[in-house]
Coordinates of C-alpha atoms in Angstrom, one line a residue:
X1 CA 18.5 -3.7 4.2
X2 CA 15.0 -3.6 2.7
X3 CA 13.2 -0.7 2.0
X4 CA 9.8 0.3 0.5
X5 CA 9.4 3.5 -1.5
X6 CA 6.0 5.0 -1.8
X7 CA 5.4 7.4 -4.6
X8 CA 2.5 9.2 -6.1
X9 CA 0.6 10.8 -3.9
X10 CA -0.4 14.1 -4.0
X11 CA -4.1 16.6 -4.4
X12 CA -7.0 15.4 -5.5
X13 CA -10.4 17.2 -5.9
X14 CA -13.7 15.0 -4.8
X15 CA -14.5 12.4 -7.4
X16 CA -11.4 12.5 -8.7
X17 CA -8.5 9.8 -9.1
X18 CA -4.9 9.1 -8.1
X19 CA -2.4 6.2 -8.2
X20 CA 0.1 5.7 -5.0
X21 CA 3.1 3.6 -6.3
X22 CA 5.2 1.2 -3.4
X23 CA 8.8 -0.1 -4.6
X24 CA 10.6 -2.5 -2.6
X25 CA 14.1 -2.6 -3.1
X26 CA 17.7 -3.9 -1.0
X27 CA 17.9 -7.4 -0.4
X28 CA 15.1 -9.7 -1.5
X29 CA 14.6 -13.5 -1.7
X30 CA 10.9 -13.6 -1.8
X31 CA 7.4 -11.3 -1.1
X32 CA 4.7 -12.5 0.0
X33 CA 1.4 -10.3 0.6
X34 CA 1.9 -6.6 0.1
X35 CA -1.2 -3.8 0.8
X36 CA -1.8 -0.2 1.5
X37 CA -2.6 0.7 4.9
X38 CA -4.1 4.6 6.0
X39 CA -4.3 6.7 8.6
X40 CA -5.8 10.0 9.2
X41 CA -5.1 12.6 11.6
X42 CA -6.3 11.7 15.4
X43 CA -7.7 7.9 13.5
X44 CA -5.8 4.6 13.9
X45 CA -4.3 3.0 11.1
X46 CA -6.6 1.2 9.1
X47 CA -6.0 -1.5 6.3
X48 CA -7.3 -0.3 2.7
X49 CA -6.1 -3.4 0.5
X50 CA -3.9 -5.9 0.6
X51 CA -2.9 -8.8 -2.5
X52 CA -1.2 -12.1 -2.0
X53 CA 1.8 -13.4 -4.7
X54 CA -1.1 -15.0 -6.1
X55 CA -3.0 -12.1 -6.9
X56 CA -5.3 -12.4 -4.4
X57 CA -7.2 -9.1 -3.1
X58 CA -8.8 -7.8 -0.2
X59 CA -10.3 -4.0 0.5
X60 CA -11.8 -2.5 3.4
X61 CA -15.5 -1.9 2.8
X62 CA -14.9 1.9 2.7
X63 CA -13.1 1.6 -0.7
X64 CA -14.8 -1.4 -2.1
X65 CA -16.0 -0.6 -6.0
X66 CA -13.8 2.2 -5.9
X67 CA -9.9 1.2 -5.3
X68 CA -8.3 -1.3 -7.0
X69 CA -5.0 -2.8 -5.6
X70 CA -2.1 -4.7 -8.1
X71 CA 1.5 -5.5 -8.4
X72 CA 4.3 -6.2 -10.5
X73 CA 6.3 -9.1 -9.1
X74 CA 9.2 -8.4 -11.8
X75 CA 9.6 -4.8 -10.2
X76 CA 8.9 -5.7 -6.9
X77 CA 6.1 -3.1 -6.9
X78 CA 2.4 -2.4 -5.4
X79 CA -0.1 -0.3 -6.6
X80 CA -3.0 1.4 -5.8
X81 CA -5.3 2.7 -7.8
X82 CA -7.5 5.5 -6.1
X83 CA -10.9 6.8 -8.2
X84 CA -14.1 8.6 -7.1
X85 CA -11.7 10.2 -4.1
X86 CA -13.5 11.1 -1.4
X87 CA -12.3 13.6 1.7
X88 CA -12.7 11.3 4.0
X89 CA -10.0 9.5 2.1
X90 CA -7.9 12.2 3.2
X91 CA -4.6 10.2 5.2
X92 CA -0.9 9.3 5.3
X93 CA -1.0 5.8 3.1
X94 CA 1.8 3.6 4.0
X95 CA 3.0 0.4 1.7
X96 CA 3.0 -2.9 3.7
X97 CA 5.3 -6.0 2.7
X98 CA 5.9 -9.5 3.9
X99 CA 9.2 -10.2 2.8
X100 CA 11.7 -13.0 3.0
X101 CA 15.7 -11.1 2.9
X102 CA 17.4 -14.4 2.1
X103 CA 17.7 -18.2 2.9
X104 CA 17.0 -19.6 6.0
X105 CA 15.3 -16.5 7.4
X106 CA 11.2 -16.4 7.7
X107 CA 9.2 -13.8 6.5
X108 CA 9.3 -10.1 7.8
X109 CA 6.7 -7.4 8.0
X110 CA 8.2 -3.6 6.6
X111 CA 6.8 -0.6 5.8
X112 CA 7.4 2.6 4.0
X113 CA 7.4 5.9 5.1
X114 CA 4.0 6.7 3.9
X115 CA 3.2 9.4 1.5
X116 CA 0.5 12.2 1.9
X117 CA -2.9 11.5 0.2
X118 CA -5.3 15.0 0.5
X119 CA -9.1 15.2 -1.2
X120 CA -10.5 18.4 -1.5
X121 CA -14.2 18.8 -1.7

């Protein structure tokens, strides 16, 4: 079974900075892309970043300039690294992964539990 362990989140005042970890862990062949989606009370879930196995990136306009997305392929981890915090960046963020469990299988979407990101102002 393959799971995805978020970590890091936490309180942050406006303007401030905070790093959300995502671990994958179980049984793993390969990952593909992984990312950090968001959502905030009474809002749909809403992609913040996402990075290929190439190191590719992607961010939602809303946190462009000002979050910066990166992994570790030997510790099958994501990060994301959150500065000049704003409250509207207040949301449950929840690690994505495209993973491949073992031979002849294709490539599977999980998700993590999601942990709790809150931005005072």
């Amino acid at each position: 079974q393959v799971q995805l362990a978020e970590s890091g989140g936490g309180l942050a005042q406006a303007g401030g900075s905070l790093r959300v970890s995502c671990a994958a862990s179980g049984s793993i062949f390969s990952i593909n892309a992984m990312g950090w989606y968001r959502q905030a009370p009474e809002k749909q879930r809403e992609l913040v970043a996402v990075i290929t196995s190439g190191g590719s990136t992607n961010y939602a306009d809303s946190v462009k300039g000002r979050f910066t997305i990166s992994r570790d392929n030997a510790k099958n981890t994501v990060y994301l690294q959150m500065t000049s915090l704003k409250p509207e960046d207040t949301a449950v963020y929840y690690c994505n992964a495209e993973i491949k469990p073992r031979r002849g299988v294709t490539f599977m979407n999980y998700w993590g539990q999601g942990t709790q990101v809150t931005v005072s102002s």
